[in-house]
Amino acid sequence: MTTTGATLPGAAGAAPIPHRSPGRPRDARCDQAIIQATLDMLAEGGIAGLSMEAVASRAGVGKATIYRRWSSKETLVVDALATLSGSDEVDAPDTGVLRDDLIAWVDSARRKSWNTQWGRILPRMLAEKDTHPEAMSLYWQRVIRPRRERVEEMLRRGMESGELREDLDVDFVADILLGPVTYRQLVRHARAVSPEQVVQVVDLVLEGIRRRP
Amino acid sequence: MTTTGATLPGAAGAAPIPHRSPGRPRDARCDQAIIQATLDMLAEGGIAGLSMEAVASRAGVGKATIYRRWSSKETLVVDALATLSGSDEVDAPDTGVLRDDLIAWVDSARRKSWNTQWGRILPRMLAEKDTHPEAMSLYWQRVIRPRRERVEEMLRRGMESGELREDLDVDFVADILLGPVTYRQLVRHARAVSPEQVVQVVDLVLEGIRRRP
Amino acid sequence: MTTTGATLPGAAGAAPIPHRSPGRPRDARCDQAIIQATLDMLAEGGIAGLSMEAVASRAGVGKATIYRRWSSKETLVVDALATLSGSDEVDAPDTGVLRDDLIAWVDSARRKSWNTQWGRILPRMLAEKDTHPEAMSLYWQRVIRPRRERVEEMLRRGMESGELREDLDVDFVADILLGPVTYRQLVRHARAVSPEQVVQVVDLVLEGIRRRP
Amino acid sequence: MTTTGATLPGAAGAAPIPHRSPGRPRDARCDQAIIQATLDMLAEGGIAGLSMEAVASRAGVGKATIYRRWSSKETLVVDALATLSGSDEVDAPDTGVLRDDLIAWVDSARRKSWNTQWGRILPRMLAEKDTHPEAMSLYWQRVIRPRRERVEEMLRRGMESGELREDLDVDFVADILLGPVTYRQLVRHARAVSPEQVVQVVDLVLEGIRRRP
DNA sequence: ACATAATCGAGACGGTACGTCCCGTCTTGTG
DNA sequence: CACAAGACGGGACGTACCGTCTCGATTATGT
């Protein structure tokens, strides 16, 4: 998962010729400690408030050990964010009943947005999307898009089953569902969306996209 | 819209004694030169490639003259960008036809959010909201709230005239209208909402909040 | 006494044509306050730790008021030190008995060197004689030399009366008398010369410079 | 003779474990380049015209590299000057004839004090003795005290052999011998003591402290 | 067993920019 | 005019990180 292209142990599968490189191998615990320290500091002060010196110190690692793995602050941040996608599975069930599934999905987003790590890192990323566009782009690919694919899948099935209109822009519908939740979290920090309001939004959208009888 | 505590003109009403502060007054040409240099450098190298030292030098100004007005690089950038938005006027007409007015209002937000300067200033404010809550609060009061008051007024009139349901949370409805536009601007910078999609959103929401027959 | 050559009121005596310059006359209290503040700060931190800004502030005066009288920090310091000469008269009597007079004079220097203002300003001046040679030179002329002229006068009279050898370098003899007192004060701050040691030194020197029988 | 708390070579005696400090060691060439640049600039513009920024630039060194070794401009200058004095050896012989030895010793002090570097470092130390007492204390221990021990030894031997009075305060006698030389150096920079005057002083003092027949 | 070689923590290195403090000058309104 | 207040261009201060570079010590392999 490193951007520098250095092969991590175990990543290559059953290579025909192992030919392990000589010398002391890299210590996997370093990778872990560095990533963790980076995520901690991102949540605390964003990319701007993140210094390689502090990451090294917090991870109990020399600066060179970081630069041996990542060529710059940006690539480190990008990789650190990438690790977030795996651990944060979309915990929305798949009941087959569209309304319930949508509600569950939006509510999952609502809960996630209040989770500390998610809730703090997103605004930081947004603020710095001009300064560090690659980081934001990777954050989208690795963290956000996987979640969205779930709801787009739901909507597409609804279209196929005839429950929804056939001319939907599923991408945009997902934005309408997610918009209010995200807007409140970001812009109006103190006024979170309630579970009841999640239902309101889903019903409102559903009414607009359901196939007309 | 300075973020520093400068007294705002016209805020005091009929003050008995104006009581100008003593000493040499600030030179307005400096403000102008600094803002201009900042904008120039922003255009050339982005926020990352902007140094106070270079701004001072390009503006033909001492660094202290900048710090006398803005306490940090962030506040300077925010103010510089703010000057670009020019007239903060909500350029939405008031026709009396609710659907048309809502469409006009959301579309005005869409156009504004698509402006480079607007598109950059909001995320920056969001990033600072933990570190400098007062800056975000000021931004909300001066920029965002006046716009929202317009739409809340529309919705309230719709409730009074019987066109809309009477149990609406106008604040939340405004968020649903604004959510998709802002969400796309912030999170999906490359995919702006189209005028057609504005109409879709308004119709969708309107259908959900209209008084049932 | 100003180095800028501006005529102070009352300094010119009975000028044929008074022809007072128009406008508001300078406030003599300002001169005083500035000089006093300068001396205070010199005693506290030397020339290095003296800022015009602080002098102005402590004197309750605008910076321009200082620069109207003195063209630079150096000229101000020089003039401030010059005022010291007047107030610190040599309080040694003139009994006619050489030994007593010398003891009284050296002891006066011993007491002076422990006085706060004298004792603190001299080492400061010495330390900065390379940085500000003019200041040191003026300090010598105005403050130190007048004291020394007293002892040189005594020694010359002793030579004339036949009590002392006729080939004395009075200047150097004064240095021998003053050397130990000053050396202890400056270099060995904690070990001041005692009144008894003053007598020892004078007797020692006197024995060496008395006319051989 | 660094003023910073660097461990002195040879101070530890027979340490069981030398325990080199970890990390990249300081580059000795930097020390050299910085000192040299400092001395060059001192020669050109004096202490006043010496800026750390210029020293760094001329030495081809980062500012931090200087501040890692010296905590301020003052300490750097002091150390730079100290390196000039080269051998701190007291170049006075030990002939066994008291008068000759004293003359040689005082004359050695005279020659030293007349050196530019020596002449500048002492007054500077004096100025700092209030602010940085430990620096002055170190200077005393390393530079001044070793010299004085030589003369005190001479005087004590003179007392033991019966050549001198037995009630002498050798410390004070040393001050009387050194006083005139130092006084002229510090206060009357332009008028150095001549070799002949050294003889005068020694004879004068010797006459006062010799055992009466 | 032992040299080889890449790793590790630590921290010095040349730089760049930071935000602060003064310098000596200039510009206000009020005596 | 002088005065207090304080803004102005400029320059140096001492600090914080950047990304690179040595150090001595550690840790596997390939002889």
PDB file of C-alpha atoms in Angstrom, chain B residues 3 15 36 40 58 65 67 76 84 102-103 110 145-148 173 203 212:
ATOM      1  CA  THR B   3     -11.332  38.946  11.204  1.00  0.00           C
ATOM      2  CA  ALA B  15     -22.362  57.833  19.313  1.00  0.00           C
ATOM      3  CA  GLN B  36      -3.722  42.557  -3.909  1.00  0.00           C
ATOM      4  CA  ASP B  40      -1.693  37.613  -6.908  1.00  0.00           C
ATOM      5  CA  ARG B  58       5.650  42.320  -3.260  1.00  0.00           C
ATOM      6  CA  THR B  65       2.374  46.285   8.703  1.00  0.00           C
ATOM      7  CA  TYR B  67       0.747  41.584  11.242  1.00  0.00           C
ATOM      8  CA  LEU B  76      -5.057  37.167   5.833  1.00  0.00           C
ATOM      9  CA  LEU B  84     -13.302  38.788  -4.006  1.00  0.00           C
ATOM     10  CA  LEU B 102     -36.915  28.612  -4.132  1.00  0.00           C
ATOM     11  CA  ILE B 103     -35.367  27.653  -7.461  1.00  0.00           C
ATOM     12  CA  ARG B 110     -25.130  27.163  -6.752  1.00  0.00           C
ATOM     13  CA  ARG B 145     -27.115  33.622   7.886  1.00  0.00           C
ATOM     14  CA  PRO B 146     -28.318  36.572   5.787  1.00  0.00           C
ATOM     15  CA  ARG B 147     -28.785  34.234   2.845  1.00  0.00           C
ATOM     16  CA  ARG B 148     -30.656  31.669   4.886  1.00  0.00           C
ATOM     17  CA  VAL B 173     -35.700  22.193   5.207  1.00  0.00           C
ATOM     18  CA  ASP B 203     -39.353  19.890  -6.786  1.00  0.00           C
ATOM     19  CA  ARG B 212     -51.429  17.186   1.688  1.00  0.00           C
TER      20      ARG B 212
END
